[in-house]
Tab-separated table of C-alpha atoms and ligand atoms in Angstrom:
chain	number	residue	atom	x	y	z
E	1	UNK	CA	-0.733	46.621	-9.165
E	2	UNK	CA	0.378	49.773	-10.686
E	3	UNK	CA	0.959	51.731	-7.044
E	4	UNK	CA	1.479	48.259	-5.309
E	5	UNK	CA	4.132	48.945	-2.138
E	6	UNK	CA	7.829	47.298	-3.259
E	7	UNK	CA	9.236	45.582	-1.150
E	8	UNK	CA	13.413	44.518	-1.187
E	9	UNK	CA	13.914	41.466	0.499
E	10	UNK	CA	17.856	41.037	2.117
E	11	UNK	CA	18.770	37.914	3.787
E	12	UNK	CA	16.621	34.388	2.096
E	13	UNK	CA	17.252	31.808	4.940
E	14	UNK	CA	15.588	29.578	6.526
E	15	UNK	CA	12.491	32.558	7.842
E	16	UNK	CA	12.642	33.995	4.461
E	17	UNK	CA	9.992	31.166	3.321
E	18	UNK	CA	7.517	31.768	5.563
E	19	UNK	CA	7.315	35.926	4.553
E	20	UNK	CA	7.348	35.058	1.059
E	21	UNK	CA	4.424	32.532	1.390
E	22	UNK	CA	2.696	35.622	3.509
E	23	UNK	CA	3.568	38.672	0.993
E	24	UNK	CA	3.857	36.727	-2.543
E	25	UNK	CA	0.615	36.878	-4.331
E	26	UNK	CA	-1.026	39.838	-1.199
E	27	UNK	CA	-2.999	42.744	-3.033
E	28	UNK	CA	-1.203	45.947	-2.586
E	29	UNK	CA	2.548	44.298	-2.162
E	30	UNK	CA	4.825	43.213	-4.467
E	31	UNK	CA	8.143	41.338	-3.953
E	32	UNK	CA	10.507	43.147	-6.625
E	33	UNK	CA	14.094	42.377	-5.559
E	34	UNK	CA	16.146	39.877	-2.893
E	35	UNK	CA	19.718	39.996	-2.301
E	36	UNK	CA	21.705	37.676	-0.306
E	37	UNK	CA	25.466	37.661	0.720
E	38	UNK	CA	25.254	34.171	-1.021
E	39	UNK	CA	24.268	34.756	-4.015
E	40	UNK	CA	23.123	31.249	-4.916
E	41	UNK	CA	19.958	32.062	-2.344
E	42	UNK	CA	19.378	34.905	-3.994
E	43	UNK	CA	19.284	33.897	-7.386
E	44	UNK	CA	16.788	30.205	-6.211
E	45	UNK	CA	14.691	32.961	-4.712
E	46	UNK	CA	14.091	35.430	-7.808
E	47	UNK	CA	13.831	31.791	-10.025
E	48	UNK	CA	10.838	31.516	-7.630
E	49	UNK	CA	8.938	34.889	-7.822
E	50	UNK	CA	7.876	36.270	-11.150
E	51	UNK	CA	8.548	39.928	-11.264
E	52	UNK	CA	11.662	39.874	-8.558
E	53	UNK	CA	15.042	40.279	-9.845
E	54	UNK	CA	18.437	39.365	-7.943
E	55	UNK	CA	20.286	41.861	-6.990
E	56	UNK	CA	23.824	42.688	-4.911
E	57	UNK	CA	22.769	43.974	-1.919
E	58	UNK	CA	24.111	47.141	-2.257
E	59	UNK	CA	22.165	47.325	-5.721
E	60	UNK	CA	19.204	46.452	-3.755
E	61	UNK	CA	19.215	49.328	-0.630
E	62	UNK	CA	19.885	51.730	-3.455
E	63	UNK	CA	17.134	50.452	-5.573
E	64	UNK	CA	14.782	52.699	-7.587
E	65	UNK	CA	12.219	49.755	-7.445
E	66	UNK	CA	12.040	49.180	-3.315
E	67	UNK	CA	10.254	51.079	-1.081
E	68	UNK	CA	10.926	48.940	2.297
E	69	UNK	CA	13.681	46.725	2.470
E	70	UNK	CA	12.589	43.478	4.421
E	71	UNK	CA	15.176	42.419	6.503
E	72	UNK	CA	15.906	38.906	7.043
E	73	UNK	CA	19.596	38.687	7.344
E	74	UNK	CA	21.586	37.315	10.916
E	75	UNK	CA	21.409	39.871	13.748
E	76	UNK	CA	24.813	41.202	13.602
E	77	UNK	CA	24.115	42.424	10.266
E	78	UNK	CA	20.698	43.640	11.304
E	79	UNK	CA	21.799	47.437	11.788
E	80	UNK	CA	24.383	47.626	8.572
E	81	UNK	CA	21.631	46.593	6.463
E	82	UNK	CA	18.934	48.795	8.280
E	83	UNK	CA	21.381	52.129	7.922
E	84	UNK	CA	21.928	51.227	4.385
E	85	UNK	CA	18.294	51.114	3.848
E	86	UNK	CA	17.878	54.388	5.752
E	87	UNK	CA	20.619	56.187	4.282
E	88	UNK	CA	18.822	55.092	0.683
E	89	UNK	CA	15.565	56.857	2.070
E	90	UNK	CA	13.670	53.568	2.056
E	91	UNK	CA	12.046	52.064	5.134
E	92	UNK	CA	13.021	49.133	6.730
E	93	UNK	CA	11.400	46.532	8.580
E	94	UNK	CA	13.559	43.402	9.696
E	95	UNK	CA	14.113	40.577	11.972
E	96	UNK	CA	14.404	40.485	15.344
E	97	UNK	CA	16.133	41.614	17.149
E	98	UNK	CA	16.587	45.119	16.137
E	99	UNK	CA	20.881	45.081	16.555
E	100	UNK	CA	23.184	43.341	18.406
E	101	UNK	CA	23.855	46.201	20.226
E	102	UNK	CA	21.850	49.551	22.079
E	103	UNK	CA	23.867	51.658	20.225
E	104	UNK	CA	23.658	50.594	16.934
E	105	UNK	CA	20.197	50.353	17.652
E	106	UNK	CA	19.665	53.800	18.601
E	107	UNK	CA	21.922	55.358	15.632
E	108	UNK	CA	19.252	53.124	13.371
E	109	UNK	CA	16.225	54.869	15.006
E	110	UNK	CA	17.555	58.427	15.146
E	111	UNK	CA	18.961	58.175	11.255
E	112	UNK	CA	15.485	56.923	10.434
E	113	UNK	CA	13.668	60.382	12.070
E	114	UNK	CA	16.178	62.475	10.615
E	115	UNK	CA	15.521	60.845	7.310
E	116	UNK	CA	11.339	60.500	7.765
E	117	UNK	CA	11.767	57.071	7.084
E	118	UNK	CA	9.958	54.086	9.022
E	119	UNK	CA	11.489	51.402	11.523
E	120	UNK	CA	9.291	48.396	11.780
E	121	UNK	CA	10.509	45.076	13.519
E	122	UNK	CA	9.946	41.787	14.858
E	123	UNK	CA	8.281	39.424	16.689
E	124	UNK	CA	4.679	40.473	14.765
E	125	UNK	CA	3.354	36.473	16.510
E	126	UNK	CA	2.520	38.889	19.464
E	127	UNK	CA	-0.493	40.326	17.375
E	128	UNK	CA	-2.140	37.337	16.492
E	129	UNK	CA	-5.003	36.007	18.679
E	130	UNK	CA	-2.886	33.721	21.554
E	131	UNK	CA	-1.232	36.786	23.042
E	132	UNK	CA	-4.132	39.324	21.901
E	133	UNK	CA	-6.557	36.906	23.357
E	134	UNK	CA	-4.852	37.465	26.482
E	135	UNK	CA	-4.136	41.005	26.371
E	136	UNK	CA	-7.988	41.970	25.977
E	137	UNK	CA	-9.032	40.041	28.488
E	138	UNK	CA	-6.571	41.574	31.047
E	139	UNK	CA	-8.132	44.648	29.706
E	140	UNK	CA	-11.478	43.917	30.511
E	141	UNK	CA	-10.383	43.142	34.385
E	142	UNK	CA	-10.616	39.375	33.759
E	143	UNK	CA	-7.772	39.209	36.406
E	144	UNK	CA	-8.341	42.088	38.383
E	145	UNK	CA	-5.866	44.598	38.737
E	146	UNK	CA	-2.108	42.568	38.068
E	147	UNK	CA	0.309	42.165	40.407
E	148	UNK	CA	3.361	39.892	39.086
E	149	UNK	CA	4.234	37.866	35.780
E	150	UNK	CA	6.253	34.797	35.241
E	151	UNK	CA	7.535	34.457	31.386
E	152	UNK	CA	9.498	30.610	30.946
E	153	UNK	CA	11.171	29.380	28.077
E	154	UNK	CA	13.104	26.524	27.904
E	155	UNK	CA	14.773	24.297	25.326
E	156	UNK	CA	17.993	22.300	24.464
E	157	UNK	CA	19.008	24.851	21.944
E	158	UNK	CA	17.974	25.308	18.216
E	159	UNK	CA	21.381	23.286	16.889
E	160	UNK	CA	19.388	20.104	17.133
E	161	UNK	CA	17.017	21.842	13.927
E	162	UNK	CA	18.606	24.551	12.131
E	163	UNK	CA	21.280	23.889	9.336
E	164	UNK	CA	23.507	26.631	10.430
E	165	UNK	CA	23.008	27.446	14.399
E	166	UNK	CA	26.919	29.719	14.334
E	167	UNK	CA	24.294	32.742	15.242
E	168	UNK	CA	22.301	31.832	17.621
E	169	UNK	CA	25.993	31.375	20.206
E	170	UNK	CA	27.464	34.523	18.992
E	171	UNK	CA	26.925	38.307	20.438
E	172	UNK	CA	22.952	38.839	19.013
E	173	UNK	CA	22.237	35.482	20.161
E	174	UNK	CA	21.579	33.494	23.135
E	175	UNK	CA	18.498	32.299	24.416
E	176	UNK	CA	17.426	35.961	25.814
E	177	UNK	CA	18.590	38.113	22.182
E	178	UNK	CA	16.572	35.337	20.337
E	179	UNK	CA	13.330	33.957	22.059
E	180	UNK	CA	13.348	37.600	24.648
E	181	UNK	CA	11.905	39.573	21.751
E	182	UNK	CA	8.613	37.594	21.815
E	183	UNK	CA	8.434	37.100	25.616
E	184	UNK	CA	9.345	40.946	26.166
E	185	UNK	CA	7.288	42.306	23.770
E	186	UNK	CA	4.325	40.446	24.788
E	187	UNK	CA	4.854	41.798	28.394
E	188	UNK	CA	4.869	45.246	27.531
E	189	UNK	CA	1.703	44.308	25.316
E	190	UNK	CA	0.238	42.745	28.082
E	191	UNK	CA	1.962	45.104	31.424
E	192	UNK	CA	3.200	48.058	30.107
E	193	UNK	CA	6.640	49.375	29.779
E	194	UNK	CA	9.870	48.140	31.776
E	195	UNK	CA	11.585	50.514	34.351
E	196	UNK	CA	14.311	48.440	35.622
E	197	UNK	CA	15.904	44.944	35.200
E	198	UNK	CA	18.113	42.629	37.680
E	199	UNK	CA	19.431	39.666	36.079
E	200	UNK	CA	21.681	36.418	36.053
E	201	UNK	CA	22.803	34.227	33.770
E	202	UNK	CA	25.209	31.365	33.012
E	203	UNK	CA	26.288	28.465	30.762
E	204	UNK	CA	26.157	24.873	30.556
E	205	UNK	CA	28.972	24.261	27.860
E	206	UNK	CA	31.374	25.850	25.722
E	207	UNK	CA	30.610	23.858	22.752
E	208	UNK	CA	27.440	22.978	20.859
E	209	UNK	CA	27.183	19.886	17.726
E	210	UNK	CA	24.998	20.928	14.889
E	211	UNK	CA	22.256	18.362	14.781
E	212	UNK	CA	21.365	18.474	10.996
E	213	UNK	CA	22.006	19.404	7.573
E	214	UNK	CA	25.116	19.393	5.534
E	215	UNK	CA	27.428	20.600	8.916
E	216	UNK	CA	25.683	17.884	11.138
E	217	UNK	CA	28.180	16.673	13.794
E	218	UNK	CA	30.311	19.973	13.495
E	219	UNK	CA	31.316	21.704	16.745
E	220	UNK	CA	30.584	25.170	17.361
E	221	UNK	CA	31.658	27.528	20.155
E	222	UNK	CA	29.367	29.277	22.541
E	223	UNK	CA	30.234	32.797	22.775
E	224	UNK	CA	27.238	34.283	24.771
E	225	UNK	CA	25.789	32.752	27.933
E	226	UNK	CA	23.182	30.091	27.408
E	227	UNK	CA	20.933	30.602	30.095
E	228	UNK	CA	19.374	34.173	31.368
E	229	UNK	CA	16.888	34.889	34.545
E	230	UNK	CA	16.010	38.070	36.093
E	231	UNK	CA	13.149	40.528	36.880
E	232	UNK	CA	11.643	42.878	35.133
E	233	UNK	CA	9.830	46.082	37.106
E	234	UNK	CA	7.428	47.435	34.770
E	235	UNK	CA	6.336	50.893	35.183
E	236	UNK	CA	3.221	50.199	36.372
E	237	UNK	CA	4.661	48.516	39.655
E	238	UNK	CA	3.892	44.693	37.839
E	239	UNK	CA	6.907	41.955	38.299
E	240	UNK	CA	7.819	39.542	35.812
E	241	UNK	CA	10.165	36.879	36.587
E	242	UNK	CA	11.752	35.835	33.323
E	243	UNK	CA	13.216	32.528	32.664
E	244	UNK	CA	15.421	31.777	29.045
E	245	UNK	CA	17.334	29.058	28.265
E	246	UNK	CA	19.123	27.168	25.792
E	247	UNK	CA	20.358	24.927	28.447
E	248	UNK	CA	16.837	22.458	29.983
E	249	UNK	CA	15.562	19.679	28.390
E	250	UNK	CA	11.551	20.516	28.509
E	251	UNK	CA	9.338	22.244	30.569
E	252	UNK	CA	5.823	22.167	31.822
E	253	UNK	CA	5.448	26.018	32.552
E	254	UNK	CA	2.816	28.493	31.087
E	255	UNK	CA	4.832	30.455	28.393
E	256	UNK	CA	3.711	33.452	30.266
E	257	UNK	CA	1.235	34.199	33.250
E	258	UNK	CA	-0.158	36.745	34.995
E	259	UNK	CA	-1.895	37.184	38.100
E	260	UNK	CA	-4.007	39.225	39.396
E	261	UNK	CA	-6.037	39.989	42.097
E	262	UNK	CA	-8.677	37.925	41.576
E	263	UNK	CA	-7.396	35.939	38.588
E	264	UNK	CA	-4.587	33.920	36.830
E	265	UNK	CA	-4.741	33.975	32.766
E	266	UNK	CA	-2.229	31.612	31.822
E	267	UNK	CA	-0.884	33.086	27.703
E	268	UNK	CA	0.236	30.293	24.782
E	269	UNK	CA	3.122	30.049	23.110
E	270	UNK	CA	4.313	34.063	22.146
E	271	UNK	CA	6.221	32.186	19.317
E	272	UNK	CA	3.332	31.286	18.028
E	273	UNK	CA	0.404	33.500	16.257
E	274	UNK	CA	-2.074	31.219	18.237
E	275	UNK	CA	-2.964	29.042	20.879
E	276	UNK	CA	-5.452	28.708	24.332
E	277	UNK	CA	-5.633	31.392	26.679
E	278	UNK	CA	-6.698	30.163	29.882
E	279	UNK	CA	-8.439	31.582	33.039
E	280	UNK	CA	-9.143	30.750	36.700
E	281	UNK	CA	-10.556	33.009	38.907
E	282	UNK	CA	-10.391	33.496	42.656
E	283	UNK	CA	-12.922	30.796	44.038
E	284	UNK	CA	-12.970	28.937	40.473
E	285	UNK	CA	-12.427	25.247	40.907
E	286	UNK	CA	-10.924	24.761	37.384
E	287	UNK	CA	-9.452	26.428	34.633
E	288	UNK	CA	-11.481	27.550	31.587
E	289	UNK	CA	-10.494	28.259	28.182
E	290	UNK	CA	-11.623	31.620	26.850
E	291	UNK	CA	-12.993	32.380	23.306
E	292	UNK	CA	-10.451	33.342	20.703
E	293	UNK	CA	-12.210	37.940	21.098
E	294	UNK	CA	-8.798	39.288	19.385
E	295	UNK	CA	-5.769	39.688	16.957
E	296	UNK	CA	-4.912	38.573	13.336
E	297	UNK	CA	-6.723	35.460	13.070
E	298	UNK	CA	-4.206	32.187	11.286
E	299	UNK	CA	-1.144	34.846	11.487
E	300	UNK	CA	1.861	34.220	9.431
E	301	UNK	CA	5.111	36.026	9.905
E	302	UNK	CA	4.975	38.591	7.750
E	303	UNK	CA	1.550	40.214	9.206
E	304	UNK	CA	3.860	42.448	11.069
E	305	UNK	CA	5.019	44.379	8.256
E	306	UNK	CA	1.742	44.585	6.581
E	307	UNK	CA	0.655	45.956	9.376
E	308	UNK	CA	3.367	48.450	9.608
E	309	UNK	CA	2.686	48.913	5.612
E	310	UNK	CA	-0.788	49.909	6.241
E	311	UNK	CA	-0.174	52.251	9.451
E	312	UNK	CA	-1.149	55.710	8.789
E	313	UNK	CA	-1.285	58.772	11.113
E	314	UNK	CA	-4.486	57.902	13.344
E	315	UNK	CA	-2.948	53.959	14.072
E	316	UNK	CA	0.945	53.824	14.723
E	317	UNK	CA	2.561	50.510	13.501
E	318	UNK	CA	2.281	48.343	16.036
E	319	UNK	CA	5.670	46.187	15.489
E	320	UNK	CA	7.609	49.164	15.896
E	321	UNK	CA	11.273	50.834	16.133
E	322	UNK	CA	10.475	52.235	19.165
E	323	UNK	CA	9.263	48.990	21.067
E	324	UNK	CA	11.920	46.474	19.740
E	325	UNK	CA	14.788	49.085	21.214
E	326	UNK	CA	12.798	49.086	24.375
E	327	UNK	CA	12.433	45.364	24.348
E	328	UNK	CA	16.618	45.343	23.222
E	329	UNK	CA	17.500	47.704	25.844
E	330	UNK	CA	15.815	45.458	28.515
E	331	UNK	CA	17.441	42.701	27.480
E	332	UNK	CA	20.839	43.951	26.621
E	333	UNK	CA	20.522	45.476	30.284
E	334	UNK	CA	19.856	42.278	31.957
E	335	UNK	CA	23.032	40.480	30.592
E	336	UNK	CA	24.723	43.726	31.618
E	337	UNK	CA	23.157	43.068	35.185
E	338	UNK	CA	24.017	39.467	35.513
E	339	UNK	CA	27.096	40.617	34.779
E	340	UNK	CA	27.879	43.474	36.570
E	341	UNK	CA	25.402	42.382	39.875
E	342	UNK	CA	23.334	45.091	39.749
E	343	UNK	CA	19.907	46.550	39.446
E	344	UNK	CA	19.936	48.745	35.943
E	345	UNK	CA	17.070	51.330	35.522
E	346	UNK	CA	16.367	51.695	31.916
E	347	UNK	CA	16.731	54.831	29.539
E	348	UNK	CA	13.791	54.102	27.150
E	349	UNK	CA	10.350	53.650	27.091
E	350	UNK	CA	7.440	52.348	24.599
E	351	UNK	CA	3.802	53.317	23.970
E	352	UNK	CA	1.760	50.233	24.609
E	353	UNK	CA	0.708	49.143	20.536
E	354	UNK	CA	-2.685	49.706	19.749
E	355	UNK	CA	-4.345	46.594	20.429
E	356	UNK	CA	-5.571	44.073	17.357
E	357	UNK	CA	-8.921	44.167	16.884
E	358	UNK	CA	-10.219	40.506	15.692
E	359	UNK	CA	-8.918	40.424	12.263
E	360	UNK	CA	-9.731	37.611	9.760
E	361	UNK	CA	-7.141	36.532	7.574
E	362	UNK	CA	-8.613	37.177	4.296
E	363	UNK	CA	-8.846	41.109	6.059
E	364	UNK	CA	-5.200	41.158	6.906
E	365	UNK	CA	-4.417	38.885	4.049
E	366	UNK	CA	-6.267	40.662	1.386
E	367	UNK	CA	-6.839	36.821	-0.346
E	368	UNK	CA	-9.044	34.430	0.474
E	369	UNK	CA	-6.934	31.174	1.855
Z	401	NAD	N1	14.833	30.341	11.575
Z	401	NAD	C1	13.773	30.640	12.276
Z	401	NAD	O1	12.909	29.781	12.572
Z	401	NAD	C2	13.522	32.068	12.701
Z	401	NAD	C3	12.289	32.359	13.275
Z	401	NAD	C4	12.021	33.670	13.635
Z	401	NAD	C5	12.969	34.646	13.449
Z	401	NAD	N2	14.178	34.339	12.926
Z	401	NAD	C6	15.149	35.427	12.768
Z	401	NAD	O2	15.335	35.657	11.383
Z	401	NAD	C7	16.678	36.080	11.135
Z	401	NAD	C8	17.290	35.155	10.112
Z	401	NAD	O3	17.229	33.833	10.606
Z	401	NAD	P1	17.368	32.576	9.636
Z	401	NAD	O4	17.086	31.399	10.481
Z	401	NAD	O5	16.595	32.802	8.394
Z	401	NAD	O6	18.945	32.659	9.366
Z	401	NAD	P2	19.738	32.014	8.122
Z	401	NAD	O7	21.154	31.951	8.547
Z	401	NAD	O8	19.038	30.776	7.673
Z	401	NAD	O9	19.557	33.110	6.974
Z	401	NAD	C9	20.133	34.394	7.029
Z	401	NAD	C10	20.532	34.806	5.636
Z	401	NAD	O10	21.039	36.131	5.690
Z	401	NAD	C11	22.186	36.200	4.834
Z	401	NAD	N3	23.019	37.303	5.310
Z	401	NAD	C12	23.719	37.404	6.453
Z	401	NAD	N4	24.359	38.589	6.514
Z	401	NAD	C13	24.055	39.259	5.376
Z	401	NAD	C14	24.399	40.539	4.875
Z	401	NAD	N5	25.199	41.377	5.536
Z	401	NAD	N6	23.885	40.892	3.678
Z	401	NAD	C15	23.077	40.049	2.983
Z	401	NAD	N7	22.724	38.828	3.420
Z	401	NAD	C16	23.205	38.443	4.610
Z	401	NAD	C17	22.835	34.840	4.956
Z	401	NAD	O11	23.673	34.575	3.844
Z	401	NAD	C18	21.616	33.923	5.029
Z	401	NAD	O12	21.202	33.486	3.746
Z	401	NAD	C19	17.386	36.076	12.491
Z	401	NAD	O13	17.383	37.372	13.032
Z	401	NAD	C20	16.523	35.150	13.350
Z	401	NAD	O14	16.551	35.512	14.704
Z	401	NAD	C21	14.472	33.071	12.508
């Protein structure tokens, strides 16, 4: 483990388990610091993982012992933490999505280049085999050539589940800052790049009540509107109506479809590392389900930053810098729309990922499970 990859962990929530159960014990990666604003996270964490020591956080960015700092703090601390990491020459590769903000976002990216460090970010579920699946069979013409898109997600908000929900009603939050990065970047995985956006949004209520935990049956405020709609043009002349909200009950909508020509493939649950891609073709009576041909097989969140760990000059990491401020500027663009009224042509662009080959998870892993 001598030239294992060190990796800083800032911010050990509620997500931070499922990385740890992904990188602790992994061949080539070892956890060797966390720091958390609380420092009573921090410290359960380290208790937890032999060979990581609790740190401050700003003890952590400017560690000797970290090479990336994983971070899983709230989103508006998402680009403080990142620039720290930067400015300590260390990579970083955090949580969705990549700032509150474009312009934080883009001072992140450029202070990476001008440091030659790496950017990696969130959602990696868009690699495993649901939306991968999906992707390679649009590829091989499955669907003909694609004309339009609908991506739907709907739910009553994530204050009936999580402990402390303040973030997800804030500025960074919402239903389209939050669940958009999967929906988006499984789009441009599946479409291509966005040129333009048109969007609308609004608001059920102006309070939510935190459904569990220690704060259960505490009011919170909703600062950010609660449900967002609007179009997306990609640049290859594709539509995709787009659909978030915190503010429906249920819904019986594909997560994402895509037609085509001579072909619907309807995509599973981009929140989700799996799931049945389906198919009906022009003339087809039914749909079919089609074999699992692509992606990191039983993903767990974490595979993005291996994969970005492992990237090297002929394969670029795939849960890039570059594609979550694309994915932020498209969304940050259609609140700015729906509130505005107004068509907004976007400024940046994102090479398509390389696509996942089928991986099997003691490949990706590097342990048998
Ligand atoms: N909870 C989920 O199921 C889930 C799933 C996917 C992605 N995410 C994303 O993961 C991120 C974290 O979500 P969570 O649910 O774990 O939140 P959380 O509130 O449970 O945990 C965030 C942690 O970050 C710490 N923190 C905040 N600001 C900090 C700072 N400046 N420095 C150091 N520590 C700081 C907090 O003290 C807290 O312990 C968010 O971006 C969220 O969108 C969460």
């Amino acid at each position: 483990m001598g030239d294992a990859h060190r990796v800083g962990v800032v911010g050990l929530g509620v997500i931070s388990r499922a990385y740890l159960d992904t990188l602790v014990g992994r061949p080539g990666v070892r956890v060797t610091a966390v720091a958390d604003l609380d420092a009573s996270r921090s410290a359960a964490a380290a208790a937890e993982l032999p060979g990581a020591r609790a740190l401050t956080v700003e003890e952590l960015l400017s560690s000797p012992e970290v090479d990336t700092v994983l971070n899983l703090t709230t989103p508006a601390a998402h680009a403080e933490i990142a620039l720290g990491s930067i400015r300590h020459g260390k990579n970083v590769y955090g949580e969705k999505p990549l700032a509150v903000g474009l312009e934080d976002a883009r001072a992140v990216l450029e202070a990476a280049a001008k440091a030659g460090t790496g950017v990696g970010c969130a959602p990696d579920t868009v690699l495993g085999t649901g939306v991968q699946t999906a992707r390679a069979a649009v590829e091989a013409g499955s669907i003909g050539r694609p004309q339009f898109a609908s991506a739907v997600m709907v739910t009553p908000g994530h204050e009936r589940w999580h402990p402390h929900p303040d973030f997800y009603y804030t500025a960074g939050g919402g239903p389209l800052l939050d669940m958009g990065p999967y929906y988006l970047s499984s789009l441009v995985h599946l479409l291509g790049p966005v040129r333009a956006v048109t969007g609308a949004a609004g608001r059920l209520r102006a309070e939510r009540v935190i459904g569990s935990g220690p704060r259960a049956g505490e009011r919170i405020p909703v600062e950010v509107d609660s449900h967002v709609t609007g179009v997306l043009e990609h640049v290859s002349g594709t539509l995709t109506t787009l659909t978030t909200s915190f503010d429906g009950v249920a819904t019986t909508a594909a997560p994402i479809e895509v037609h085509g020509e001579s072909g619907t493939l309807s995509v599973p649950d981009p929140n989700r590392f799996d799931g049945e891609v389906r198919l009906h073709t022009l003339g087809d009576t039914r749909w079919r389900a089609l074999a699992t041909s692509a992606g990191y097989a039983d993903g767990a969140r974490g595979v993005g930053l291996l994969d970005f760990l492992t990237a090297d000059e002929r394969r670029a990491p795939r849960a890039s810098g570059e594609l979550a401020l694309h994915v932020l500027e498209a969304m940050t663009a259609l609140l700015r729309s729906a509130a505005e009224g107004r068509r907004i042509e976007l400024t940046t662009s994102a090479e398509v990922p390389a696509p996942v080959p089928l991986t099997a998870a003691a490949q990706w892993h590097g342990r048998p499970d």
